[in-house]
């Protein structure tokens, strides 16, 4: 039996970051991984998605180059090359994670890890004993919609980012972050895309104004968008899939189900260790990510909160620091930024206007079009919006919702202002560089405070 202080199952952004933090704290650490180092995030999800989206953004820019005085022909998409670059991006980043684990002298065990009791992990024939903590970081797996199953031409989001040829037609079920990204990438690369959402708006967990702006953008790109529409009667054939929506029938080369995921706990031995789930079917944890079993922690997509890579990483840090005897601050889930890389780009955090009203806040909204910042005219995209939601009583920032170019980066400064206990009146008096997109954030804060300058 090999002995460690910390054994981590899963090497995604939750697991590998936890491992590095553990090693920094002087803990002897092992990581167990059944598939590829870097987890789903680096190998199949966030990173491959963003690599392909980057190619779609590039095509878009080339198409618009004439507006900037640059004459080029109609761009040709070499999808094989797009996917080759995607592969290079993935291997560069996963290679980097491998090097970091080595640098920190973290042992890497390949194979399926499972709990045999409250302090031991089995990998193949080997048993790894953990003196201080076992951290479960095994992520999540795709789930089909009711009445459908994966297989043949019906695929999940990870497969959608790994197609070998550019599909002529693609149907995407679910217009949340993942579905919106897939639809927006493939339509710009040249596929004919239908996007279906059962609820009444795209990106339904975002502020309603963001959904409106995103839907406008999607239609402009040529996505055939259907909200309040359920896809049924899915039947996969050899080279296409047929389905029904409303009273109509559809057919596409691939049908992507982007409508939910569940925790990957199969074969993890939760029963043997006595680890319990919460009412949502996720692993039940407290503020320091401890399960009901002493020394066993769970993080990332296995536990409550938004299924996001940066949330998994931060939980990994908190779990390890707690196991090491430190007193980490529990995560404030409301302040986790969300980034969606469709066109238009969406960056947000905290409460939407409606959620703030429902929660009984004395709501103030500072909403400005991107045009308030000169930089957006220079850049050539004034179609975006910054919306800051606050509470009038103390000038508190409750949430922010940005849609438009660079939104995913821009939202971070508002998160930071809030985390540093700044309100919108303070943000309104922080000098922003000129001409930058961030001046639109400044103006949204001024608008909330009642003295918008450029508008
Ligand atoms: C298509 C797609 C795009 C996404 N884009 C983004 C994005 O842009 N930004 C963002 O923040 N989030 C994004 N997400 C969500 C993000 O991928 C997850 O929140 C994140 O990967 C969770 O990290 P994790 O460490 O919990 O698990 P994962 O990244 O899922 O890693 C878990 C690892 O554990 C391994 N494992 C599982 N069971 C065992 C076992 N028993 N033994 C050994 N190893 C095991 C798995 O093989 C896997 O490598 C996206 C998700 C999808 C599906």
Tab-separated table of C-alpha atoms in Angstrom, residues 6-411:
chain	number	residue	atom	x	y	z
A	6	UNK	CA	-3.844	13.602	0.084
A	7	UNK	CA	-5.248	11.419	-2.691
A	8	UNK	CA	-7.282	13.158	-5.379
A	9	UNK	CA	-9.518	11.282	-7.821
A	10	UNK	CA	-9.837	13.213	-11.093
A	11	UNK	CA	-7.342	15.545	-12.770
A	12	UNK	CA	-9.674	18.251	-14.109
A	13	UNK	CA	-9.490	21.917	-13.071
A	14	UNK	CA	-10.789	20.872	-9.646
A	15	UNK	CA	-8.428	17.957	-9.092
A	16	UNK	CA	-5.162	19.234	-10.544
A	17	UNK	CA	-5.413	22.643	-8.882
A	18	UNK	CA	-6.188	20.938	-5.550
A	19	UNK	CA	-3.119	18.738	-6.050
A	20	UNK	CA	-0.790	21.676	-6.716
A	21	UNK	CA	-2.126	23.593	-3.706
A	22	UNK	CA	-1.672	20.476	-1.543
A	23	UNK	CA	1.937	20.122	-2.683
A	24	UNK	CA	2.552	23.832	-1.996
A	25	UNK	CA	1.383	23.194	1.560
A	26	UNK	CA	3.931	20.398	1.939
A	27	UNK	CA	1.468	17.510	1.642
A	28	UNK	CA	2.487	14.287	-0.087
A	29	UNK	CA	-0.047	14.081	-2.896
A	30	UNK	CA	-1.313	11.648	-5.520
A	31	UNK	CA	-3.718	12.176	-8.406
A	32	UNK	CA	-5.700	9.306	-9.928
A	33	UNK	CA	-7.073	9.713	-13.465
A	34	UNK	CA	-8.921	7.142	-15.550
A	35	UNK	CA	-8.703	9.045	-18.825
A	36	UNK	CA	-6.622	12.064	-19.825
A	37	UNK	CA	-4.714	14.493	-17.643
A	38	UNK	CA	-6.466	17.861	-17.381
A	39	UNK	CA	-9.951	16.377	-17.078
A	40	UNK	CA	-12.888	16.968	-19.340
A	41	UNK	CA	-12.393	20.739	-19.185
A	42	UNK	CA	-9.050	20.689	-20.961
A	43	UNK	CA	-9.574	17.633	-23.142
A	44	UNK	CA	-13.180	17.697	-24.302
A	45	UNK	CA	-15.091	20.697	-22.996
A	46	UNK	CA	-14.026	24.283	-22.153
A	47	UNK	CA	-10.726	24.394	-24.020
A	48	UNK	CA	-11.594	22.536	-27.252
A	49	UNK	CA	-14.826	24.534	-27.392
A	50	UNK	CA	-12.996	27.818	-27.086
A	51	UNK	CA	-10.376	26.773	-29.641
A	52	UNK	CA	-13.071	26.067	-32.260
A	53	UNK	CA	-14.958	29.240	-31.288
A	54	UNK	CA	-11.771	31.199	-31.849
A	55	UNK	CA	-11.704	29.915	-35.439
A	56	UNK	CA	-15.364	30.950	-35.825
A	57	UNK	CA	-14.521	34.431	-34.502
A	58	UNK	CA	-11.677	34.601	-37.000
A	59	UNK	CA	-13.965	33.772	-39.941
A	60	UNK	CA	-16.347	36.453	-38.748
A	61	UNK	CA	-13.562	39.025	-38.614
A	62	UNK	CA	-12.368	38.118	-42.092
A	63	UNK	CA	-15.934	38.459	-43.397
A	64	UNK	CA	-16.122	41.950	-41.902
A	65	UNK	CA	-12.612	42.967	-42.951
A	66	UNK	CA	-13.947	45.053	-45.857
A	67	UNK	CA	-15.491	47.506	-43.354
A	68	UNK	CA	-11.975	48.194	-42.104
A	69	UNK	CA	-10.500	48.782	-45.528
A	70	UNK	CA	-9.003	45.336	-45.878
A	71	UNK	CA	-9.972	43.490	-49.012
A	72	UNK	CA	-9.962	39.716	-48.812
A	73	UNK	CA	-11.963	37.095	-50.667
A	74	UNK	CA	-14.764	35.041	-49.124
A	75	UNK	CA	-12.999	32.993	-46.414
A	76	UNK	CA	-12.722	29.235	-46.907
A	77	UNK	CA	-12.994	27.069	-43.801
A	78	UNK	CA	-10.536	24.181	-43.700
A	79	UNK	CA	-12.287	22.265	-40.935
A	80	UNK	CA	-9.527	19.657	-40.743
A	81	UNK	CA	-7.089	22.457	-39.923
A	82	UNK	CA	-9.540	23.978	-37.402
A	83	UNK	CA	-9.638	20.643	-35.585
A	84	UNK	CA	-5.884	20.154	-35.900
A	85	UNK	CA	-5.349	23.502	-34.184
A	86	UNK	CA	-7.920	22.518	-31.548
A	87	UNK	CA	-5.842	19.396	-30.876
A	88	UNK	CA	-2.641	21.423	-30.608
A	89	UNK	CA	-4.221	23.835	-28.139
A	90	UNK	CA	-5.450	20.920	-26.015
A	91	UNK	CA	-2.115	19.097	-25.993
A	92	UNK	CA	-0.218	22.265	-25.208
A	93	UNK	CA	-2.395	22.938	-22.161
A	94	UNK	CA	-2.649	19.351	-20.924
A	95	UNK	CA	1.122	19.007	-21.367
A	96	UNK	CA	1.479	22.098	-19.184
A	97	UNK	CA	-0.634	20.511	-16.449
A	98	UNK	CA	1.472	17.351	-16.626
A	99	UNK	CA	4.626	19.424	-16.194
A	100	UNK	CA	3.147	21.279	-13.220
A	101	UNK	CA	2.284	17.998	-11.487
A	102	UNK	CA	5.838	16.765	-12.049
A	103	UNK	CA	7.339	20.054	-10.875
A	104	UNK	CA	5.408	19.733	-7.622
A	105	UNK	CA	6.398	16.056	-7.243
A	106	UNK	CA	2.808	14.886	-7.350
A	107	UNK	CA	2.402	11.181	-8.137
A	108	UNK	CA	0.102	10.461	-11.080
A	109	UNK	CA	-1.728	7.114	-11.100
A	110	UNK	CA	-3.502	6.080	-14.283
A	111	UNK	CA	-6.688	4.086	-13.847
A	112	UNK	CA	-10.137	4.121	-12.344
A	113	UNK	CA	-10.005	5.227	-8.727
A	114	UNK	CA	-12.559	3.971	-6.222
A	115	UNK	CA	-13.046	4.303	-2.512
A	116	UNK	CA	-12.720	1.076	-0.574
A	117	UNK	CA	-13.316	2.684	2.800
A	118	UNK	CA	-13.156	6.143	4.356
A	119	UNK	CA	-9.367	6.425	3.965
A	120	UNK	CA	-8.291	4.309	0.999
A	121	UNK	CA	-8.460	4.576	-2.783
A	122	UNK	CA	-8.017	1.564	-5.029
A	123	UNK	CA	-6.490	1.922	-8.520
A	124	UNK	CA	-6.180	-1.370	-10.318
A	125	UNK	CA	-4.278	-3.676	-7.940
A	126	UNK	CA	-2.837	-0.818	-5.974
A	127	UNK	CA	-4.179	0.717	-2.779
A	128	UNK	CA	-3.438	4.347	-1.895
A	129	UNK	CA	-3.868	5.350	1.702
A	130	UNK	CA	-4.688	8.984	2.509
A	131	UNK	CA	-3.708	10.239	5.962
A	132	UNK	CA	-5.358	13.660	5.716
A	133	UNK	CA	-7.833	13.756	2.839
A	134	UNK	CA	-9.352	12.068	-0.172
A	135	UNK	CA	-10.710	14.590	-2.626
A	136	UNK	CA	-13.334	13.450	-5.105
A	137	UNK	CA	-13.054	15.522	-8.289
A	138	UNK	CA	-14.517	13.246	-10.935
A	139	UNK	CA	-16.672	15.837	-12.702
A	140	UNK	CA	-19.843	15.230	-14.653
A	141	UNK	CA	-21.210	13.264	-17.586
A	142	UNK	CA	-23.760	14.141	-20.252
A	143	UNK	CA	-27.438	13.377	-19.700
A	144	UNK	CA	-30.036	12.905	-22.453
A	145	UNK	CA	-33.392	14.665	-22.533
A	146	UNK	CA	-36.434	12.562	-21.557
A	147	UNK	CA	-37.372	10.088	-24.271
A	148	UNK	CA	-34.003	10.310	-26.040
A	149	UNK	CA	-30.714	8.475	-25.749
A	150	UNK	CA	-27.216	9.119	-27.007
A	151	UNK	CA	-25.807	7.035	-29.817
A	152	UNK	CA	-25.443	7.111	-33.586
A	153	UNK	CA	-26.101	10.654	-34.789
A	154	UNK	CA	-27.335	11.848	-31.377
A	155	UNK	CA	-24.382	13.285	-29.521
A	156	UNK	CA	-23.425	15.322	-26.473
A	157	UNK	CA	-21.607	18.637	-26.325
A	158	UNK	CA	-18.141	17.111	-25.973
A	159	UNK	CA	-18.601	15.130	-29.192
A	160	UNK	CA	-19.949	18.236	-30.911
A	161	UNK	CA	-16.574	19.907	-30.392
A	162	UNK	CA	-14.731	16.907	-31.830
A	163	UNK	CA	-16.467	16.307	-35.171
A	164	UNK	CA	-14.208	15.147	-37.965
A	165	UNK	CA	-15.951	17.016	-40.757
A	166	UNK	CA	-17.933	20.228	-40.825
A	167	UNK	CA	-21.579	19.184	-40.776
A	168	UNK	CA	-23.836	20.602	-43.467
A	169	UNK	CA	-26.700	20.614	-40.954
A	170	UNK	CA	-26.735	20.571	-37.169
A	171	UNK	CA	-29.605	20.569	-34.666
A	172	UNK	CA	-28.833	21.698	-31.129
A	173	UNK	CA	-31.247	21.008	-28.285
A	174	UNK	CA	-30.817	23.427	-25.391
A	175	UNK	CA	-29.862	27.103	-25.703
A	176	UNK	CA	-27.986	27.383	-22.430
A	177	UNK	CA	-24.287	28.312	-22.462
A	178	UNK	CA	-23.048	25.113	-24.127
A	179	UNK	CA	-25.785	24.887	-26.757
A	180	UNK	CA	-25.458	28.581	-27.602
A	181	UNK	CA	-21.698	28.239	-28.055
A	182	UNK	CA	-22.054	25.224	-30.345
A	183	UNK	CA	-24.759	26.846	-32.483
A	184	UNK	CA	-22.864	30.112	-32.757
A	185	UNK	CA	-19.578	28.424	-33.695
A	186	UNK	CA	-20.924	26.049	-36.328
A	187	UNK	CA	-23.211	28.553	-38.036
A	188	UNK	CA	-20.271	30.915	-38.558
A	189	UNK	CA	-18.070	28.083	-39.797
A	190	UNK	CA	-20.693	27.346	-42.451
A	191	UNK	CA	-23.181	24.771	-41.094
A	192	UNK	CA	-26.917	25.257	-41.288
A	193	UNK	CA	-27.917	25.311	-37.623
A	194	UNK	CA	-31.217	24.915	-35.814
A	195	UNK	CA	-31.251	25.773	-32.109
A	196	UNK	CA	-34.124	24.606	-29.894
A	197	UNK	CA	-34.987	25.791	-26.405
A	198	UNK	CA	-37.947	24.595	-24.340
A	199	UNK	CA	-38.101	27.785	-22.276
A	200	UNK	CA	-39.165	31.135	-23.689
A	201	UNK	CA	-35.682	32.585	-24.208
A	202	UNK	CA	-32.099	31.675	-25.048
A	203	UNK	CA	-29.527	31.624	-22.227
A	204	UNK	CA	-32.438	31.258	-19.805
A	205	UNK	CA	-30.303	31.520	-16.681
A	206	UNK	CA	-29.026	34.961	-17.730
A	207	UNK	CA	-30.730	38.337	-17.197
A	208	UNK	CA	-33.692	38.775	-19.591
A	209	UNK	CA	-31.972	41.714	-21.376
A	210	UNK	CA	-28.971	39.514	-22.127
A	211	UNK	CA	-31.225	36.827	-23.575
A	212	UNK	CA	-32.872	39.405	-25.843
A	213	UNK	CA	-29.553	40.735	-27.139
A	214	UNK	CA	-28.172	37.224	-27.616
A	215	UNK	CA	-31.262	36.071	-29.528
A	216	UNK	CA	-30.912	39.085	-31.846
A	217	UNK	CA	-27.280	38.194	-32.460
A	218	UNK	CA	-28.046	34.513	-33.084
A	219	UNK	CA	-30.704	35.321	-35.670
A	220	UNK	CA	-28.382	37.778	-37.381
A	221	UNK	CA	-25.765	35.037	-37.702
A	222	UNK	CA	-28.350	32.864	-39.412
A	223	UNK	CA	-29.208	30.453	-36.601
A	224	UNK	CA	-32.723	29.088	-37.051
A	225	UNK	CA	-33.884	29.672	-33.478
A	226	UNK	CA	-36.929	28.069	-31.864
A	227	UNK	CA	-37.795	28.949	-28.271
A	228	UNK	CA	-40.708	27.422	-26.332
A	229	UNK	CA	-40.121	24.380	-28.520
A	230	UNK	CA	-39.551	20.799	-27.434
A	231	UNK	CA	-37.765	18.317	-29.641
A	232	UNK	CA	-39.325	14.833	-29.652
A	233	UNK	CA	-39.354	11.598	-31.658
A	234	UNK	CA	-35.608	11.584	-32.172
A	235	UNK	CA	-34.555	8.711	-34.440
A	236	UNK	CA	-30.981	8.212	-35.514
A	237	UNK	CA	-30.105	6.821	-38.917
A	238	UNK	CA	-26.775	6.029	-40.540
A	239	UNK	CA	-25.987	9.458	-41.912
A	240	UNK	CA	-28.618	11.692	-40.318
A	241	UNK	CA	-31.072	12.008	-37.475
A	242	UNK	CA	-34.762	12.830	-37.743
A	243	UNK	CA	-36.869	14.524	-35.087
A	244	UNK	CA	-40.053	16.446	-34.495
A	245	UNK	CA	-40.490	19.941	-33.075
A	246	UNK	CA	-43.907	21.461	-32.564
A	247	UNK	CA	-45.918	20.321	-35.597
A	248	UNK	CA	-42.860	20.135	-37.795
A	249	UNK	CA	-40.357	17.462	-38.725
A	250	UNK	CA	-36.630	18.059	-38.867
A	251	UNK	CA	-33.519	16.263	-40.087
A	252	UNK	CA	-29.876	17.005	-39.458
A	253	UNK	CA	-26.500	15.346	-39.857
A	254	UNK	CA	-26.039	15.463	-36.095
A	255	UNK	CA	-28.339	16.278	-33.197
A	256	UNK	CA	-26.559	17.643	-30.154
A	257	UNK	CA	-28.236	17.373	-26.771
A	258	UNK	CA	-26.936	20.242	-24.661
A	259	UNK	CA	-29.489	20.070	-21.914
A	260	UNK	CA	-27.937	18.806	-18.750
A	261	UNK	CA	-25.234	16.848	-17.001
A	262	UNK	CA	-25.019	14.701	-13.895
A	263	UNK	CA	-22.218	13.807	-11.448
A	264	UNK	CA	-19.754	11.108	-12.543
A	265	UNK	CA	-19.965	8.765	-9.558
A	266	UNK	CA	-20.128	5.452	-11.334
A	267	UNK	CA	-17.709	2.964	-9.839
A	268	UNK	CA	-16.473	5.545	-7.346
A	269	UNK	CA	-17.358	3.389	-4.326
A	270	UNK	CA	-19.388	6.048	-2.527
A	271	UNK	CA	-21.416	3.307	-0.801
A	272	UNK	CA	-18.343	1.529	0.527
A	273	UNK	CA	-17.143	4.735	2.157
A	274	UNK	CA	-20.652	5.812	3.244
A	275	UNK	CA	-20.661	9.116	1.306
A	276	UNK	CA	-24.186	10.506	0.897
A	277	UNK	CA	-25.842	12.570	-1.847
A	278	UNK	CA	-28.006	15.679	-1.471
A	279	UNK	CA	-31.606	15.945	-2.689
A	280	UNK	CA	-30.382	17.051	-6.132
A	281	UNK	CA	-28.372	13.816	-6.549
A	282	UNK	CA	-25.036	15.608	-6.111
A	283	UNK	CA	-22.555	14.774	-3.352
A	284	UNK	CA	-23.604	16.591	-0.176
A	285	UNK	CA	-20.865	18.895	1.173
A	286	UNK	CA	-20.483	21.706	3.706
A	287	UNK	CA	-18.836	25.118	3.176
A	288	UNK	CA	-15.365	23.575	3.250
A	289	UNK	CA	-16.377	20.880	0.753
A	290	UNK	CA	-16.378	18.106	3.374
A	291	UNK	CA	-18.757	15.241	2.706
A	292	UNK	CA	-20.558	13.513	5.551
A	293	UNK	CA	-17.477	11.275	5.958
A	294	UNK	CA	-14.524	12.745	7.842
A	295	UNK	CA	-11.494	13.250	5.555
A	296	UNK	CA	-13.480	12.799	2.302
A	297	UNK	CA	-14.102	15.992	0.331
A	298	UNK	CA	-15.896	16.502	-2.980
A	299	UNK	CA	-15.515	19.418	-5.406
A	300	UNK	CA	-16.391	20.734	-8.856
A	301	UNK	CA	-19.234	19.327	-10.927
A	302	UNK	CA	-19.850	16.663	-8.259
A	303	UNK	CA	-21.294	19.225	-5.851
A	304	UNK	CA	-23.844	22.053	-5.770
A	305	UNK	CA	-23.227	25.425	-7.432
A	306	UNK	CA	-22.624	26.323	-11.065
A	307	UNK	CA	-20.789	23.669	-13.089
A	308	UNK	CA	-17.830	25.825	-14.048
A	309	UNK	CA	-14.116	25.133	-14.208
A	310	UNK	CA	-13.005	28.113	-12.109
A	311	UNK	CA	-15.531	27.191	-9.418
A	312	UNK	CA	-14.088	23.643	-9.340
A	313	UNK	CA	-10.547	25.028	-8.978
A	314	UNK	CA	-11.439	27.352	-6.119
A	315	UNK	CA	-13.251	24.556	-4.321
A	316	UNK	CA	-10.133	22.416	-4.720
A	317	UNK	CA	-8.064	25.104	-3.012
A	318	UNK	CA	-10.576	25.443	-0.165
A	319	UNK	CA	-10.813	21.672	0.391
A	320	UNK	CA	-7.055	21.200	0.510
A	321	UNK	CA	-6.441	24.195	2.743
A	322	UNK	CA	-9.067	22.900	5.150
A	323	UNK	CA	-7.525	19.432	5.127
A	324	UNK	CA	-4.140	21.041	5.853
A	325	UNK	CA	-5.555	22.669	8.985
A	326	UNK	CA	-5.938	26.191	7.573
A	327	UNK	CA	-9.188	28.129	7.872
A	328	UNK	CA	-10.188	28.985	4.280
A	329	UNK	CA	-13.086	31.318	3.631
A	330	UNK	CA	-16.094	29.445	2.194
A	331	UNK	CA	-16.899	30.249	-1.407
A	332	UNK	CA	-19.548	32.873	-2.090
A	333	UNK	CA	-21.382	31.174	-4.934
A	334	UNK	CA	-23.220	34.359	-5.947
A	335	UNK	CA	-19.947	36.035	-6.909
A	336	UNK	CA	-18.746	33.414	-9.384
A	337	UNK	CA	-18.466	34.938	-12.865
A	338	UNK	CA	-20.075	33.160	-15.812
A	339	UNK	CA	-18.540	33.382	-19.259
A	340	UNK	CA	-20.280	32.308	-22.465
A	341	UNK	CA	-18.221	32.569	-25.627
A	342	UNK	CA	-20.944	32.635	-28.237
A	343	UNK	CA	-21.366	35.675	-30.495
A	344	UNK	CA	-22.306	37.978	-28.868
A	345	UNK	CA	-20.039	37.258	-25.948
A	346	UNK	CA	-21.740	37.123	-22.520
A	347	UNK	CA	-20.146	37.784	-19.131
A	348	UNK	CA	-22.205	37.972	-15.957
A	349	UNK	CA	-22.368	37.307	-12.244
A	350	UNK	CA	-24.738	37.672	-9.317
A	351	UNK	CA	-28.406	38.497	-9.431
A	352	UNK	CA	-30.396	39.387	-12.525
A	353	UNK	CA	-32.719	42.385	-12.293
A	354	UNK	CA	-35.688	40.059	-11.752
A	355	UNK	CA	-33.902	37.953	-9.131
A	356	UNK	CA	-32.934	41.115	-7.250
A	357	UNK	CA	-36.568	42.301	-7.285
A	358	UNK	CA	-37.815	38.870	-6.203
A	359	UNK	CA	-35.334	38.908	-3.329
A	360	UNK	CA	-36.878	42.177	-2.069
A	361	UNK	CA	-33.968	44.506	-2.878
A	362	UNK	CA	-34.498	48.210	-3.482
A	363	UNK	CA	-33.286	47.687	-7.039
A	364	UNK	CA	-31.423	50.205	-9.152
A	365	UNK	CA	-30.245	49.407	-12.674
A	366	UNK	CA	-27.427	51.104	-14.547
A	367	UNK	CA	-27.871	50.034	-18.158
A	368	UNK	CA	-25.837	51.478	-21.009
A	369	UNK	CA	-25.259	50.526	-24.631
A	370	UNK	CA	-21.653	49.816	-25.632
A	371	UNK	CA	-21.767	53.022	-27.696
A	372	UNK	CA	-21.182	55.080	-24.519
A	373	UNK	CA	-17.529	54.024	-24.712
A	374	UNK	CA	-15.678	55.477	-27.700
A	375	UNK	CA	-13.538	52.338	-27.907
A	376	UNK	CA	-16.439	50.267	-29.184
A	377	UNK	CA	-16.849	52.558	-32.216
A	378	UNK	CA	-13.130	52.326	-32.908
A	379	UNK	CA	-13.318	48.535	-32.595
A	380	UNK	CA	-16.388	48.392	-34.818
A	381	UNK	CA	-18.937	46.780	-32.501
A	382	UNK	CA	-21.366	49.031	-30.665
A	383	UNK	CA	-24.095	46.408	-30.368
A	384	UNK	CA	-23.358	45.385	-26.774
A	385	UNK	CA	-24.761	46.393	-23.408
A	386	UNK	CA	-23.560	46.659	-19.819
A	387	UNK	CA	-26.203	46.269	-17.142
A	388	UNK	CA	-25.346	46.694	-13.513
A	389	UNK	CA	-27.900	45.671	-10.890
A	390	UNK	CA	-27.587	47.259	-7.473
A	391	UNK	CA	-29.388	47.992	-4.237
A	392	UNK	CA	-30.068	51.701	-3.672
A	393	UNK	CA	-29.907	51.566	0.096
A	394	UNK	CA	-26.150	51.134	0.414
A	395	UNK	CA	-25.038	51.377	-3.194
A	396	UNK	CA	-24.360	47.626	-3.184
A	397	UNK	CA	-23.555	45.793	-6.406
A	398	UNK	CA	-25.821	42.751	-6.714
A	399	UNK	CA	-24.964	41.572	-10.194
A	400	UNK	CA	-23.697	42.563	-13.610
A	401	UNK	CA	-24.685	41.428	-17.081
A	402	UNK	CA	-22.612	42.252	-20.111
A	403	UNK	CA	-23.335	41.183	-23.654
A	404	UNK	CA	-21.096	42.126	-26.577
A	405	UNK	CA	-17.441	41.949	-27.609
A	406	UNK	CA	-15.005	41.237	-24.733
A	407	UNK	CA	-17.881	40.800	-22.215
A	408	UNK	CA	-16.313	37.660	-20.733
A	409	UNK	CA	-13.231	39.628	-19.700
A	410	UNK	CA	-14.992	42.872	-18.801
A	411	UNK	CA	-17.291	41.432	-16.140
